[in-house]
Coordinates of C-alpha atoms and ligand atoms in Angstrom, one line a residue:
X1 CA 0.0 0.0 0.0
X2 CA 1.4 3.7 -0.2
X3 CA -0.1 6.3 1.9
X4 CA -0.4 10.0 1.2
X5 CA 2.4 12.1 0.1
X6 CA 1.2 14.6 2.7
X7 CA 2.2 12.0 5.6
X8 CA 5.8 11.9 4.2
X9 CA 5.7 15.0 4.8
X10 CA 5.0 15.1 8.2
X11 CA 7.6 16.2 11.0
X12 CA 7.5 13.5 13.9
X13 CA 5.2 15.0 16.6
X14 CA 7.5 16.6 19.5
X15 CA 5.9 15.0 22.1
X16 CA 5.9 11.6 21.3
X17 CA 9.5 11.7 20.2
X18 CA 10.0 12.4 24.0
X19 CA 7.6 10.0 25.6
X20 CA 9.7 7.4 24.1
X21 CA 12.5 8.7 25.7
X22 CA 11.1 9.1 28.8
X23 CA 9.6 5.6 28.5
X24 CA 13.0 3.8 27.9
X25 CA 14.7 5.6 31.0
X26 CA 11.7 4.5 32.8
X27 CA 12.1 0.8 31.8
X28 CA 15.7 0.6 32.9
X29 CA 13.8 1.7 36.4
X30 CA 15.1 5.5 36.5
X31 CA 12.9 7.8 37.9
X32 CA 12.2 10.3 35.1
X33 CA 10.9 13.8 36.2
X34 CA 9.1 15.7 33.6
X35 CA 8.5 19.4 33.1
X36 CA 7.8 18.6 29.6
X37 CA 4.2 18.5 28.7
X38 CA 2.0 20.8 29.5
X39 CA -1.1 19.1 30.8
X40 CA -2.2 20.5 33.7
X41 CA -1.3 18.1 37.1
X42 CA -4.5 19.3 39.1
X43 CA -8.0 17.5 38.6
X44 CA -11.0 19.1 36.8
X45 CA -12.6 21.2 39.6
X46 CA -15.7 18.9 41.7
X47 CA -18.6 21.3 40.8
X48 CA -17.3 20.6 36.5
X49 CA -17.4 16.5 37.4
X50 CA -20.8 16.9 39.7
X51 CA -22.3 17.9 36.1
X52 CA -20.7 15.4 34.1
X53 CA -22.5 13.4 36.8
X54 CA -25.9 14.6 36.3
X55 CA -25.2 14.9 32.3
X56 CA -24.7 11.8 32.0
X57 CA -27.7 10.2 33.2
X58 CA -29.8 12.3 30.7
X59 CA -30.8 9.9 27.8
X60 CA -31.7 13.1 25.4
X61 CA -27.8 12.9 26.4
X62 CA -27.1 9.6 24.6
X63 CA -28.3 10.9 21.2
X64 CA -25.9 12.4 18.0
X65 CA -25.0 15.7 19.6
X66 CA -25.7 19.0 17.4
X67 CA -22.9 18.9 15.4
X68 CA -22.4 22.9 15.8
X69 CA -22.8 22.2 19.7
X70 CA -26.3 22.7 21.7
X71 CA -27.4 25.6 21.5
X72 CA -27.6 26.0 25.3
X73 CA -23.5 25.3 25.4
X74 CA -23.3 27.9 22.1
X75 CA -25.1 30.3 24.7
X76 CA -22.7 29.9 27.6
X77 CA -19.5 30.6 25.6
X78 CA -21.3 33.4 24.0
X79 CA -22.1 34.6 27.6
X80 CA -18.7 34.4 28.7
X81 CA -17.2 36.4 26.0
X82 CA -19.2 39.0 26.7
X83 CA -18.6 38.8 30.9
X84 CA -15.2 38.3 30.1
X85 CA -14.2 40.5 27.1
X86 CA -17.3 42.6 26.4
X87 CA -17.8 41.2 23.1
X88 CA -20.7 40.4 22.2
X89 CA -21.9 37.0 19.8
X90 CA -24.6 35.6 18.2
X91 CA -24.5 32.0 19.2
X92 CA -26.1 30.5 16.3
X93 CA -23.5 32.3 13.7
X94 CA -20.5 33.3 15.7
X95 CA -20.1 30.4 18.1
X96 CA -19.0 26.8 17.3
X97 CA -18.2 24.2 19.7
X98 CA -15.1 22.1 19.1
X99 CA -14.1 18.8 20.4
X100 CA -10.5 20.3 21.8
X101 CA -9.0 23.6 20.3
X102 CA -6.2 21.3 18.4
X103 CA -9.4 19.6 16.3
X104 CA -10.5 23.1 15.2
X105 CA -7.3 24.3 14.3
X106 CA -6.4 21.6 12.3
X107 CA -9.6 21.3 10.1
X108 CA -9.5 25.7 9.9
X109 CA -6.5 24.3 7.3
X110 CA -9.3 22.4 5.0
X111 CA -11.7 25.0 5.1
X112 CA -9.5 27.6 3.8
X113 CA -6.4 26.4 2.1
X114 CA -5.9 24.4 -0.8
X115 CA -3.2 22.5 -2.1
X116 CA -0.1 25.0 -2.6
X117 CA -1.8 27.5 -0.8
X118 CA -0.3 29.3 2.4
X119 CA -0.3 29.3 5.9
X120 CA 1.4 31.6 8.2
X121 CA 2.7 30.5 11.0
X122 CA 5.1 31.8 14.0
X123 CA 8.5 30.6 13.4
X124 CA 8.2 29.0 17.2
X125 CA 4.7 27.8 17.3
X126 CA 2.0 25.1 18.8
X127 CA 2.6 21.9 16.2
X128 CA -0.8 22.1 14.4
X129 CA -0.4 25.4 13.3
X130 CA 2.2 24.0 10.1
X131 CA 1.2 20.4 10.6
X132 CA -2.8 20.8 9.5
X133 CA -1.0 22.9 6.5
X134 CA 1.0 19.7 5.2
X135 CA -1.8 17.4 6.1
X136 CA -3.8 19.5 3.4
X137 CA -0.7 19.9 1.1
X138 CA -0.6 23.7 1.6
X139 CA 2.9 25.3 2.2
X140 CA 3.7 27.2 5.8
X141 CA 5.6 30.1 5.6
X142 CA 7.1 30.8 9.3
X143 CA 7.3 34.7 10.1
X144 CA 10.4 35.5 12.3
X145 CA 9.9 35.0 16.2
X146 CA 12.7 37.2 18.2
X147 CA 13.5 37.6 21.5
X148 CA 14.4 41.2 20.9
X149 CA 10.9 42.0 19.6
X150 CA 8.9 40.1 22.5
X151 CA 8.4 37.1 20.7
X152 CA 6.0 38.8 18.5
X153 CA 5.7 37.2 14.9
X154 CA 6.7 39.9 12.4
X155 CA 4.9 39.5 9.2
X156 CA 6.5 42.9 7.9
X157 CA 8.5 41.4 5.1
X158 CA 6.3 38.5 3.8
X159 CA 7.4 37.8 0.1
X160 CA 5.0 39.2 -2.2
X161 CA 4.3 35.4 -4.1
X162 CA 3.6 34.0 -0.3
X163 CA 1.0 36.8 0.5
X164 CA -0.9 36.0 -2.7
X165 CA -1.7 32.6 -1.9
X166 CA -1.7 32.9 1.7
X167 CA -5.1 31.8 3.7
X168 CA -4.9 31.8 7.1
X169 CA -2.4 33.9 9.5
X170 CA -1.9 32.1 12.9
X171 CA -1.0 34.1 16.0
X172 CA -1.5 33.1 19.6
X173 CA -1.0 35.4 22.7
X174 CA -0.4 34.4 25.9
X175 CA 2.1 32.4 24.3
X176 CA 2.6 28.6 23.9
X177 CA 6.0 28.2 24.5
X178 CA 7.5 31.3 25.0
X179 CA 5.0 32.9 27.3
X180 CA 5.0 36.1 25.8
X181 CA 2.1 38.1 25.6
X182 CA 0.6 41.1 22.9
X183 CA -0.3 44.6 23.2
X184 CA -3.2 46.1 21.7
X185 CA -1.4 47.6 19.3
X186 CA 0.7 44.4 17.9
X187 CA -3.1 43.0 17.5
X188 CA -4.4 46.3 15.8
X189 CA -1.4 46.1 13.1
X190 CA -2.2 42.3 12.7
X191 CA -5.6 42.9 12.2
X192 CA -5.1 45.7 9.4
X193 CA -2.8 43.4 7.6
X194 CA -5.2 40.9 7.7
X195 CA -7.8 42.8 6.2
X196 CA -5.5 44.4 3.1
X197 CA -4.5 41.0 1.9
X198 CA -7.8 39.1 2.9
X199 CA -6.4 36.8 5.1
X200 CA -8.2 34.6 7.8
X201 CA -6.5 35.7 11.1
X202 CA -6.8 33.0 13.6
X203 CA -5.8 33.6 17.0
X204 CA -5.3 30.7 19.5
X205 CA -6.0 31.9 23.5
X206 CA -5.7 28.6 24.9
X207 CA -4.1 30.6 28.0
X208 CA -6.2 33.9 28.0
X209 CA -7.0 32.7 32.0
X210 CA -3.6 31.6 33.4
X211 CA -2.3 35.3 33.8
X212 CA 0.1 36.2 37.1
X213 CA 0.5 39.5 38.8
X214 CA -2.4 41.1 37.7
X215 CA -2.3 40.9 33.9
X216 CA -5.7 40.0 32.1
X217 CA -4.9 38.8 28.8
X218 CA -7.5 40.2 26.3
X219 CA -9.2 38.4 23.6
X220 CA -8.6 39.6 19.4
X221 CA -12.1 40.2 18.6
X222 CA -12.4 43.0 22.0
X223 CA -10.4 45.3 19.1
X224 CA -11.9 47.3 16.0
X225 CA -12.5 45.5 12.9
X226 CA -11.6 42.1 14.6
X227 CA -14.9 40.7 13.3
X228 CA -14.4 41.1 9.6
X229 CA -11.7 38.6 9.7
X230 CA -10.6 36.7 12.8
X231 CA -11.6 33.8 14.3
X232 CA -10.4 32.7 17.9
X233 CA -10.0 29.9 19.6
X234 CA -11.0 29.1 23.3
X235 CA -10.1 25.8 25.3
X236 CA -11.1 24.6 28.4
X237 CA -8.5 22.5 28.4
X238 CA -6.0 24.4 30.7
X239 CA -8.5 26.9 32.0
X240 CA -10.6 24.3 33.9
X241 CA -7.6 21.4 34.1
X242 CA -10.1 19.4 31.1
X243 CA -7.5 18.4 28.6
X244 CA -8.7 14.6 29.0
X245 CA -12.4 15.9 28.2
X246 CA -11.4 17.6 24.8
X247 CA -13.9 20.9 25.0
X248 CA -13.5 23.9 23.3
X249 CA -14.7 26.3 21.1
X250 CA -14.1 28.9 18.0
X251 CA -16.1 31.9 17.9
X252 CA -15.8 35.0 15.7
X253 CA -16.3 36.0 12.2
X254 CA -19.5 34.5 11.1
X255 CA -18.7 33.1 7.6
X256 CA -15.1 31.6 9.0
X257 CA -17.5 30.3 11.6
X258 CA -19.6 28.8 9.1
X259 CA -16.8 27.5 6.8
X260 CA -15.7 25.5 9.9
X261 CA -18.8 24.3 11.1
X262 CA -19.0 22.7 7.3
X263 CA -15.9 20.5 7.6
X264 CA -16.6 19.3 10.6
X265 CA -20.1 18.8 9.4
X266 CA -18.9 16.2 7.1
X267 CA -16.0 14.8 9.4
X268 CA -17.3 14.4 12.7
X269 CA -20.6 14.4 14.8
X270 CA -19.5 16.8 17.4
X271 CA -18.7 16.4 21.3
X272 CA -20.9 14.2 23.7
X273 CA -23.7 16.8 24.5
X274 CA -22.9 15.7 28.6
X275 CA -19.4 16.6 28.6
X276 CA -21.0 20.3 26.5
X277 CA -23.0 20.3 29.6
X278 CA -20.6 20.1 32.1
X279 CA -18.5 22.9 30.1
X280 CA -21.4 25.1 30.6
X281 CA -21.1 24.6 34.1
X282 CA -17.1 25.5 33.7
X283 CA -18.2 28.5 32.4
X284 CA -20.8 29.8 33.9
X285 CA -20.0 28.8 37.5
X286 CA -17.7 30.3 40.1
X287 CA -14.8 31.3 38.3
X288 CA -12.8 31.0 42.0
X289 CA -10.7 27.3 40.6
X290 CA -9.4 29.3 38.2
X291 CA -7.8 32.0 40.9
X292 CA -6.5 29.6 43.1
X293 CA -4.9 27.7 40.5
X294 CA -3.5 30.6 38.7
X295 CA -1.8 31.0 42.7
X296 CA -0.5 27.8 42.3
X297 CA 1.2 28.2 38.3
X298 CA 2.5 32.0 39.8
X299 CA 4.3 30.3 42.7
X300 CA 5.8 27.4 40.7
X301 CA 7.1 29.7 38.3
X302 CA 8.7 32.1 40.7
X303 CA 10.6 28.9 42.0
X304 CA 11.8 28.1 38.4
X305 CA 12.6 31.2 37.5
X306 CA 14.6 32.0 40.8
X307 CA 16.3 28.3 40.2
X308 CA 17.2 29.3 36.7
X309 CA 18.6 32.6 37.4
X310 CA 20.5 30.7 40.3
X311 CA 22.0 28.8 37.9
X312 CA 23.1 31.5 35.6
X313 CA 20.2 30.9 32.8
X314 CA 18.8 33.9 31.4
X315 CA 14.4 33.8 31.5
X316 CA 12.0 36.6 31.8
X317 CA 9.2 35.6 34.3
X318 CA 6.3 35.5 32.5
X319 CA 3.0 37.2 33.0
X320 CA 1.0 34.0 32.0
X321 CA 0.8 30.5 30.3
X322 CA 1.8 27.4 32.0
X323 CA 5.7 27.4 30.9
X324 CA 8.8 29.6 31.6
X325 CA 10.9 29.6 28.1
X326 CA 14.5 30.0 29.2
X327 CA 17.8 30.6 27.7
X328 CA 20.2 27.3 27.0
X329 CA 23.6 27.6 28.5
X330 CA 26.4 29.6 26.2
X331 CA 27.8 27.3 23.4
X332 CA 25.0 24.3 23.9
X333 CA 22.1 24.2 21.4
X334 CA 18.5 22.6 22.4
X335 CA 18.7 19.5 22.2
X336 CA 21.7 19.0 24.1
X337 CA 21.0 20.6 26.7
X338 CA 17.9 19.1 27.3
X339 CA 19.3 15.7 26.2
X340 CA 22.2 16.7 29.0
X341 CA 19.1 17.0 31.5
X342 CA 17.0 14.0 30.4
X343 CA 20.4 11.7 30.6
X344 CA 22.5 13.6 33.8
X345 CA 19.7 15.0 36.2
X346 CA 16.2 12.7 34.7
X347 CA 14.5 15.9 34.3
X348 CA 12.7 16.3 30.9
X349 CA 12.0 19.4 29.4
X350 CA 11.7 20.6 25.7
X351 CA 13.8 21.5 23.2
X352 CA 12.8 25.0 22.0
X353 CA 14.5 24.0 18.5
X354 CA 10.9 21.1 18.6
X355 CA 8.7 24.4 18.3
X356 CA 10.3 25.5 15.2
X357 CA 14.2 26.8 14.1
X358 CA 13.8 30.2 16.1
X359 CA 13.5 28.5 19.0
X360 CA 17.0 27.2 18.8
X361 CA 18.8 27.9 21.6
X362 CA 16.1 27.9 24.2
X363 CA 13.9 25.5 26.5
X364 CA 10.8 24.8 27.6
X365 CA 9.7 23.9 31.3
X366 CA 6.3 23.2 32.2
X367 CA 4.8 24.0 35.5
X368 CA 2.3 21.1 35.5
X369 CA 4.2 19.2 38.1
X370 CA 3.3 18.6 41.4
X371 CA 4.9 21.2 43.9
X372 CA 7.5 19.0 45.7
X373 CA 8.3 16.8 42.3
X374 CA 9.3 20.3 41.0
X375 CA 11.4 21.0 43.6
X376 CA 12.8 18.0 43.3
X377 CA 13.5 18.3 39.3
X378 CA 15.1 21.7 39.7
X379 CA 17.4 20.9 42.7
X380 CA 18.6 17.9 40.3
X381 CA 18.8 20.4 37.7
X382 CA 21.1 22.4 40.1
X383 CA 23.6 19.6 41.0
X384 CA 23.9 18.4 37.5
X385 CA 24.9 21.8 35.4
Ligands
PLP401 C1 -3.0 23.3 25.0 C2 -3.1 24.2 23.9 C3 -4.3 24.2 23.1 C4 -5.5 23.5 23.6 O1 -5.7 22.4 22.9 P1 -7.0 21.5 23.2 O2 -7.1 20.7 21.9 O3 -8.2 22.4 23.4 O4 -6.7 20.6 24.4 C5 -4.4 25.0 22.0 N1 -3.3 25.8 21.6 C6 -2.2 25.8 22.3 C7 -1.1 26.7 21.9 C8 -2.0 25.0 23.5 O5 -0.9 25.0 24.1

């Protein structure tokens, strides 16, 4: 048999390039640490699984969901975006449910590109971003990522033959890995670019609710013009510690909306309408489990940071996300320092060079591990540099 060109094409995904790893040290009986993933450690909060309870024993539950999401979830998300953000939705048009954020970005590619086509993506970037391009034989064109301009993507100087086939424009602030965030203004110049070259902009705020020190992360569409051509994405995933539950949902311009909701018309049947229910409970409950576990992610990463800076490693603390993206030491690349880790000190953590080439020279370390585990990893990280 031969399978798709587009396969061939595919990069190994990071992540299960390093559970093998981690797998192999584990075998040999090695106790692995890792700060690699970033799936939250804590478990969905009781009042979310109380609903799930009572969901579930619904038979009108049992049924093929609507495959755009019920109309009473469609409502809640709608509801929150306008407590949240003040923007206001129409839930029938501008609201879609997803089952996870990564199964709506990766089908966004075969509603809008086709073959030879354009994506942009950052140059360090969540995976699916580049891999639901190749998976629909479009190209990716990756717009610089640099430390020196806050990890902002610059699409200044975009070849002219790229922005005439070029689709969709993927941003995503906070940031996944880097944990950089964007100012009105970065969102403002996105959003005009967007418009000239009639491009889909499609933001990703996966972390819009893990913010430290007092920063609230806004959302794209809260700026001008943002509903002519962005569409945003919105997990519960890390908000409500439901990555297992795969809930999310993409809300925004009504005919990228709609263009969605058509693939995934024809490709799926959407999510169990029990675990829509117990989102709605997520979302429209006391918002207090996401304080206290924002207290927990803003101690964690004061001890990493003050660990790392012990050590001599160069990181910003960031003002949100789940990670602290740090400086490799002079001279070592990537994936030998974290190669160095894995093998000297049983610490995993991830190569920034895995998120795309201009995050050579950096790492990724996820706070989604247990307090005293953490402690642990980075005191072993200390004795083994
Ligand atoms: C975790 C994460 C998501 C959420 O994915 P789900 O499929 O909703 O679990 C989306 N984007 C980024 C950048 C992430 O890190």
């Amino acid at each position: 048999m031969r399978t798709a060109d587009c396969l061939n094409n595919m990069a190994p995904y990071l992540f299960a390039q390093i559970d093998k790893k981690r797998d192999a040290l584990k075998q040999r009986g090695i106790d692995v640490i890792s700060l690699g993933i970033g799936d939250p450690d804590m478990p969905t909060p009781d009042h979310i699984v109380e609903a799930m309870h009572d969901a579930i024993a619904k038979p009108e539950n049992h049924q093929y969901p609507d495959y755009a999401g019920s109309l009473a979830y469609r409502r809640a998300c709608a509801q929150w975006m306008e407590g949240r953000f003040g923007v206001r939705l129409d839930p029938r048009a501008e609201v879609l449910a997803l089952i996870g954020s990564k199964e709506g970005i990766a089908h966004l590619h075969t509603a809008f590109a086709n073959p030879g086509d354009y994506v942009l993506a950052p140059s360090i970037g969540y995976p699916v971003y580049s891999g639901g391009a190749t998976l629909q034989s479009a190209q990716t064109y990756f717009m610089p990522m640099r430390a020196d301009q806050g990890f902002l993507a610059d699409f200044d100087n975009i070849p002219a033959e790229v922005l005439s086939r070029a689709k969709i424009m993927f941003l995503g602030y906070p940031n996944n890995p880097t944990g950089a965030v964007a100012t009105a203004d970065y969102f403002d110049r996105a959003i005009a670019f967007c418009l000239e070259h009639g491009i889909l902009l499609a933001h990703d705020n996966a972390y819009s609710e893990i913010c430290f020190d007092g920063y609230v992360a806004p959302s794209i569409l809260e700026r001008p013009r943002a509903m002519e051509c962005c569409i945003e994405f919105f997990s519960l995933s890390k908000t409500y510690n439901m990555t297992g539950w795969r809930i999310a949902f993409a809300c925004g311009n009504a005919e990228a909306v709609g263009a969605l909701g058509t693939v995934k018309n024809n490709l799926d049947s959407g999510q169990f309408t029990a675990v829509q229910d117990a989102a709605i409970a997520a979302l429209t409950g006391s918002q207090q489990c996401v304080a206290d576990m924002c207290a927990i992610y803003q101690r964690r990463r004061d001890l990493v940071v003050a660990t790392l800076r012990a050590i001599g490693l160069e990181c910003e603390a960031p003002q949100a996300t789940i990670y602290v993206w740090t400086k490799v030491p002079e001279g070592q690349t990537s994936e030998g320092f974290a190669t160095k880790l894995l093998e000297q000190a049983h610490v995993i953590v991830t190569p920034g060079s895995g998120y795309g080439a201009d995050g050579e020279g950096f790492i990724r370390i996820s706070l989604t591990t247990p307090d005293e585990r953490l402690v642990e990893a980075l005191h072993r990280i200390k004795e083994n540099m």
